[in-house]
One Martini backbone bead per residue (centre of mass of N, CA, C, O) as a GRO file, in nm:
protein
  241
    1UNK     BB    1   4.079  -6.100   2.355
    2UNK     BB    2   4.365  -6.052   2.127
    3UNK     BB    3   4.688  -5.963   2.050
    4UNK     BB    4   4.900  -6.073   1.836
    5UNK     BB    5   5.213  -6.092   1.706
    6UNK     BB    6   5.093  -5.979   1.417
    7UNK     BB    7   4.866  -5.750   1.521
    8UNK     BB    8   4.609  -5.920   1.540
    9UNK     BB    9   4.287  -5.917   1.633
   10UNK     BB   10   4.145  -6.175   1.844
   11UNK     BB   11   3.943  -6.452   1.889
   12UNK     BB   12   3.959  -6.683   2.161
   13UNK     BB   13   3.941  -7.041   2.192
   14UNK     BB   14   3.961  -7.227   2.500
   15UNK     BB   15   4.082  -7.575   2.560
   16UNK     BB   16   4.120  -7.805   2.792
   17UNK     BB   17   4.339  -8.112   2.797
   18UNK     BB   18   4.355  -8.342   3.036
   19UNK     BB   19   4.487  -8.598   2.898
   20UNK     BB   20   4.754  -8.411   2.799
   21UNK     BB   21   4.790  -8.106   2.912
   22UNK     BB   22   4.659  -7.937   2.710
   23UNK     BB   23   4.598  -7.638   2.509
   24UNK     BB   24   4.336  -7.545   2.309
   25UNK     BB   25   4.332  -7.313   2.025
   26UNK     BB   26   4.144  -7.046   1.859
   27UNK     BB   27   4.186  -6.782   1.612
   28UNK     BB   28   3.977  -6.499   1.521
   29UNK     BB   29   3.933  -6.244   1.350
   30UNK     BB   30   3.733  -5.984   1.410
   31UNK     BB   31   3.657  -5.913   1.116
   32UNK     BB   32   3.538  -6.198   1.060
   33UNK     BB   33   3.314  -6.208   1.270
   34UNK     BB   34   3.171  -5.925   1.147
   35UNK     BB   35   3.129  -5.949   0.839
   36UNK     BB   36   2.842  -6.064   0.805
   37UNK     BB   37   2.698  -5.856   0.983
   38UNK     BB   38   2.792  -5.613   0.820
   39UNK     BB   39   2.665  -5.696   0.555
   40UNK     BB   40   2.375  -5.710   0.658
   41UNK     BB   41   2.363  -5.417   0.758
   42UNK     BB   42   2.417  -5.283   0.483
   43UNK     BB   43   2.177  -5.400   0.337
   44UNK     BB   44   1.959  -5.296   0.532
   45UNK     BB   45   2.034  -4.998   0.503
   46UNK     BB   46   1.986  -4.977   0.199
   47UNK     BB   47   1.688  -5.056   0.207
   48UNK     BB   48   1.596  -4.834   0.401
   49UNK     BB   49   1.687  -4.594   0.228
   50UNK     BB   50   1.517  -4.666  -0.018
   51UNK     BB   51   1.244  -4.657   0.128
   52UNK     BB   52   1.265  -4.365   0.230
   53UNK     BB   53   1.296  -4.238  -0.048
   54UNK     BB   54   1.026  -4.334  -0.158
   55UNK     BB   55   0.852  -4.199   0.060
   56UNK     BB   56   0.942  -3.910  -0.002
   57UNK     BB   57   0.849  -3.903  -0.295
   58UNK     BB   58   0.553  -3.965  -0.236
   59UNK     BB   59   0.504  -3.729  -0.040
   60UNK     BB   60   0.574  -3.504  -0.243
   61UNK     BB   61   0.358  -3.578  -0.449
   62UNK     BB   62   0.117  -3.545  -0.260
   63UNK     BB   63   0.178  -3.255  -0.172
   64UNK     BB   64   0.163  -3.136  -0.458
   65UNK     BB   65  -0.131  -3.231  -0.515
   66UNK     BB   66  -0.238  -3.055  -0.272
   67UNK     BB   67  -0.101  -2.771  -0.280
   68UNK     BB   68  -0.209  -2.656  -0.541
   69UNK     BB   69  -0.518  -2.643  -0.479
   70UNK     BB   70  -0.487  -2.489  -0.210
   71UNK     BB   71  -0.354  -2.238  -0.331
   72UNK     BB   72  -0.588  -2.172  -0.522
   73UNK     BB   73  -0.796  -2.132  -0.299
   74UNK     BB   74  -0.649  -1.908  -0.148
   75UNK     BB   75  -0.636  -1.706  -0.383
   76UNK     BB   76  -0.943  -1.687  -0.434
   77UNK     BB   77  -1.026  -1.602  -0.148
   78UNK     BB   78  -0.861  -1.340  -0.147
   79UNK     BB   79  -0.997  -1.211  -0.392
   80UNK     BB   80  -1.281  -1.204  -0.271
   81UNK     BB   81  -1.201  -1.044  -0.015
   82UNK     BB   82  -1.112  -0.798  -0.221
   83UNK     BB   83  -1.376  -0.807  -0.443
   84UNK     BB   84  -1.331  -1.057  -0.646
   85UNK     BB   85  -1.610  -1.227  -0.792
   86UNK     BB   86  -1.446  -1.372  -1.047
   87UNK     BB   87  -1.328  -1.587  -0.887
   88UNK     BB   88  -1.181  -1.912  -0.956
   89UNK     BB   89  -1.172  -2.280  -0.935
   90UNK     BB   90  -0.996  -2.552  -1.036
   91UNK     BB   91  -1.072  -2.860  -1.012
   92UNK     BB   92  -0.852  -3.057  -0.797
   93UNK     BB   93  -0.711  -3.327  -0.690
   94UNK     BB   94  -0.841  -3.443  -0.448
   95UNK     BB   95  -1.163  -3.508  -0.390
   96UNK     BB   96  -1.207  -3.317  -0.147
   97UNK     BB   97  -1.085  -3.060  -0.281
   98UNK     BB   98  -1.266  -3.056  -0.529
   99UNK     BB   99  -1.527  -3.020  -0.365
  100UNK     BB  100  -1.449  -2.748  -0.242
  101UNK     BB  101  -1.416  -2.597  -0.511
  102UNK     BB  102  -1.707  -2.636  -0.608
  103UNK     BB  103  -1.838  -2.497  -0.363
  104UNK     BB  104  -1.700  -2.228  -0.400
  105UNK     BB  105  -1.809  -2.164  -0.682
  106UNK     BB  106  -2.108  -2.180  -0.602
  107UNK     BB  107  -2.100  -1.952  -0.394
  108UNK     BB  108  -2.002  -1.727  -0.588
  109UNK     BB  109  -2.233  -1.750  -0.788
  110UNK     BB  110  -2.455  -1.681  -0.587
  111UNK     BB  111  -2.338  -1.404  -0.513
  112UNK     BB  112  -2.342  -1.290  -0.799
  113UNK     BB  113  -2.646  -1.312  -0.842
  114UNK     BB  114  -2.725  -1.138  -0.602
  115UNK     BB  115  -2.575  -0.883  -0.694
  116UNK     BB  116  -2.719  -0.858  -0.968
  117UNK     BB  117  -3.002  -0.823  -0.850
  118UNK     BB  118  -2.941  -0.572  -0.682
  119UNK     BB  119  -2.844  -0.396  -0.917
  120UNK     BB  120  -3.103  -0.418  -1.083
  121UNK     BB  121  -3.281  -0.290  -0.873
  122UNK     BB  122  -3.133  -0.017  -0.855
  123UNK     BB  123  -3.135   0.056  -1.168
  124UNK     BB  124  -3.478   0.014  -1.168
  125UNK     BB  125  -3.493   0.245  -0.964
  126UNK     BB  126  -3.533   0.544  -0.759
  127UNK     BB  127  -3.287   0.440  -0.607
  128UNK     BB  128  -3.005   0.552  -0.447
  129UNK     BB  129  -2.653   0.454  -0.390
  130UNK     BB  130  -2.407   0.431  -0.111
  131UNK     BB  131  -2.053   0.422  -0.005
  132UNK     BB  132  -1.852   0.491   0.291
  133UNK     BB  133  -1.597   0.564   0.463
  134UNK     BB  134  -1.454   0.698   0.759
  135UNK     BB  135  -1.341   0.936   0.551
  136UNK     BB  136  -1.579   1.002   0.343
  137UNK     BB  137  -1.527   0.799   0.107
  138UNK     BB  138  -1.610   0.668  -0.182
  139UNK     BB  139  -1.675   0.306  -0.273
  140UNK     BB  140  -1.986   0.343  -0.369
  141UNK     BB  141  -2.207   0.360  -0.662
  142UNK     BB  142  -2.469   0.382  -0.839
  143UNK     BB  143  -2.554   0.418  -1.165
  144UNK     BB  144  -2.804   0.610  -1.118
  145UNK     BB  145  -2.643   0.823  -0.973
  146UNK     BB  146  -2.464   0.904  -1.213
  147UNK     BB  147  -2.689   0.969  -1.414
  148UNK     BB  148  -2.850   1.182  -1.249
  149UNK     BB  149  -2.557   1.370  -1.219
  150UNK     BB  150  -2.347   1.342  -1.444
  151UNK     BB  151  -2.127   1.122  -1.348
  152UNK     BB  152  -1.818   0.996  -1.298
  153UNK     BB  153  -1.675   0.750  -1.127
  154UNK     BB  154  -1.392   0.895  -1.084
  155UNK     BB  155  -1.548   1.151  -0.945
  156UNK     BB  156  -1.629   0.963  -0.676
  157UNK     BB  157  -1.431   0.760  -0.623
  158UNK     BB  158  -1.249   0.863  -0.339
  159UNK     BB  159  -1.448   1.089  -0.267
  160UNK     BB  160  -1.574   1.363  -0.131
  161UNK     BB  161  -1.822   1.583  -0.099
  162UNK     BB  162  -1.634   1.842  -0.160
  163UNK     BB  163  -1.542   1.701  -0.447
  164UNK     BB  164  -1.853   1.716  -0.574
  165UNK     BB  165  -1.993   1.948  -0.420
  166UNK     BB  166  -2.109   2.203  -0.309
  167UNK     BB  167  -2.063   2.334  -0.005
  168UNK     BB  168  -2.351   2.333   0.108
  169UNK     BB  169  -2.418   2.043   0.034
  170UNK     BB  170  -2.173   1.908   0.172
  171UNK     BB  171  -2.217   2.004   0.462
  172UNK     BB  172  -2.491   1.870   0.510
  173UNK     BB  173  -2.401   1.577   0.455
  174UNK     BB  174  -2.172   1.567   0.667
  175UNK     BB  175  -2.348   1.621   0.917
  176UNK     BB  176  -2.511   1.357   0.883
  177UNK     BB  177  -2.270   1.166   0.908
  178UNK     BB  178  -2.189   1.249   1.194
  179UNK     BB  179  -2.460   1.174   1.322
  180UNK     BB  180  -2.439   0.875   1.253
  181UNK     BB  181  -2.183   0.814   1.422
  182UNK     BB  182  -2.294   0.910   1.696
  183UNK     BB  183  -2.549   0.720   1.695
  184UNK     BB  184  -2.510   0.433   1.559
  185UNK     BB  185  -2.754   0.468   1.350
  186UNK     BB  186  -3.028   0.519   1.196
  187UNK     BB  187  -3.102   0.779   0.955
  188UNK     BB  188  -3.314   1.061   0.862
  189UNK     BB  189  -3.304   1.276   0.562
  190UNK     BB  190  -3.317   1.590   0.406
  191UNK     BB  191  -3.152   1.645   0.090
  192UNK     BB  192  -2.948   1.833  -0.106
  193UNK     BB  193  -2.907   1.843  -0.467
  194UNK     BB  194  -2.708   1.890  -0.754
  195UNK     BB  195  -2.773   1.945  -1.061
  196UNK     BB  196  -2.644   1.971  -1.375
  197UNK     BB  197  -2.807   2.268  -1.407
  198UNK     BB  198  -2.799   2.379  -1.083
  199UNK     BB  199  -3.024   2.266  -0.954
  200UNK     BB  200  -3.250   2.158  -0.700
  201UNK     BB  201  -3.275   1.858  -0.517
  202UNK     BB  202  -3.478   1.632  -0.322
  203UNK     BB  203  -3.384   1.397  -0.054
  204UNK     BB  204  -3.460   1.089   0.092
  205UNK     BB  205  -3.247   0.977   0.350
  206UNK     BB  206  -3.094   0.660   0.432
  207UNK     BB  207  -2.878   0.604   0.704
  208UNK     BB  208  -2.599   0.365   0.763
  209UNK     BB  209  -2.437   0.099   0.907
  210UNK     BB  210  -2.175  -0.089   0.739
  211UNK     BB  211  -2.044  -0.417   0.685
  212UNK     BB  212  -1.798  -0.538   0.529
  213UNK     BB  213  -1.622  -0.812   0.400
  214UNK     BB  214  -1.358  -0.701   0.584
  215UNK     BB  215  -1.505  -0.559   0.856
  216UNK     BB  216  -1.555  -0.280   0.774
  217UNK     BB  217  -1.683   0.026   0.826
  218UNK     BB  218  -1.973   0.179   0.677
  219UNK     BB  219  -2.145   0.431   0.490
  220UNK     BB  220  -2.477   0.417   0.421
  221UNK     BB  221  -2.708   0.485   0.130
  222UNK     BB  222  -3.052   0.588   0.069
  223UNK     BB  223  -3.239   0.748  -0.207
  224UNK     BB  224  -3.522   0.969  -0.279
  225UNK     BB  225  -3.708   1.160  -0.484
  226UNK     BB  226  -3.891   1.470  -0.341
  227UNK     BB  227  -3.935   1.731  -0.505
  228UNK     BB  228  -4.238   1.738  -0.575
  229UNK     BB  229  -4.339   1.715  -0.285
  230UNK     BB  230  -4.198   1.969  -0.178
  231UNK     BB  231  -4.333   2.167  -0.371
  232UNK     BB  232  -4.618   2.106  -0.276
  233UNK     BB  233  -4.574   2.186   0.019
  234UNK     BB  234  -4.482   2.473  -0.038
  235UNK     BB  235  -4.744   2.558  -0.179
  236UNK     BB  236  -4.929   2.512   0.061
  237UNK     BB  237  -4.790   2.706   0.255
  238UNK     BB  238  -4.822   2.955   0.076
  239UNK     BB  239  -5.130   2.943   0.063
  240UNK     BB  240  -5.176   2.964   0.369
  241UNK     BB  241  -5.015   3.240   0.394
   0.00000   0.00000   0.00000
C-alpha cells in the first residue's frame, strides 16, 4: 500500500521479471478495491435494518394485542379487589388471555351469585348482620337491620355506635366490641337496642373477627331478637320472687 505521486493511495502488486531485469507492477486505488465489498455491506445492512424494523413493528403489534386485554384484566381485578363485584372483562387478545378473561368472569359471576344468596338469606331471616372496621365504624349492615330500626344506610355506614344509638346503648355495644378485640375470638352477648318508638329490644349477638377481601380485619356481628324470650324470663323471675 502506498500513496502515489498523484496523491491517491493504492494497493500495488509487484512482480520481478528476471528475464528482462524489469519489475512489473500494477496499482489499484484503495477505494476501488473496497467498492464492491462496501456496496455489498451497505445492501446487507439495509436488508438487516429493514428486517429489524419489520420485527419491531410485529413485536409492537403483538405487544399491543396482549397488553390491551392484560390491562383490562388488571383493571377489573383491581375493581373487584376494591369491592366492585360488577366488574367484567371483555374476552379478547390471544386465546390464552381470552380464556383467562372468561374464567375471571365466571369466577366473579359465581361470587356474585353466592353473595346474592347470602343477602337473600339475611334479608329473609330474623338475623341482622353488620361489619365494622377497627375504628368501630360500620362498613356493612344488612337491609333488614335498617328496616328493623328505621335507619337510612347513610346514617349507619361510616358511623360509630355513638353516632347511631343513645349513649347507654352505644356504651354497652362498644364495651362488647373491645372485649372481642381483647379476646380475639368469638363472643356472645345480650345487647339492648333502641327501637324507632324509643322502646328497648333485646338481641342475642354473636360477634367475631372477620378478614375482608382486602386482608383487613373487621368486626362482624350477627344478632337475633330475643325480646319476647327475655320478657318471659323476666316474668318468670318476677313470679318466683
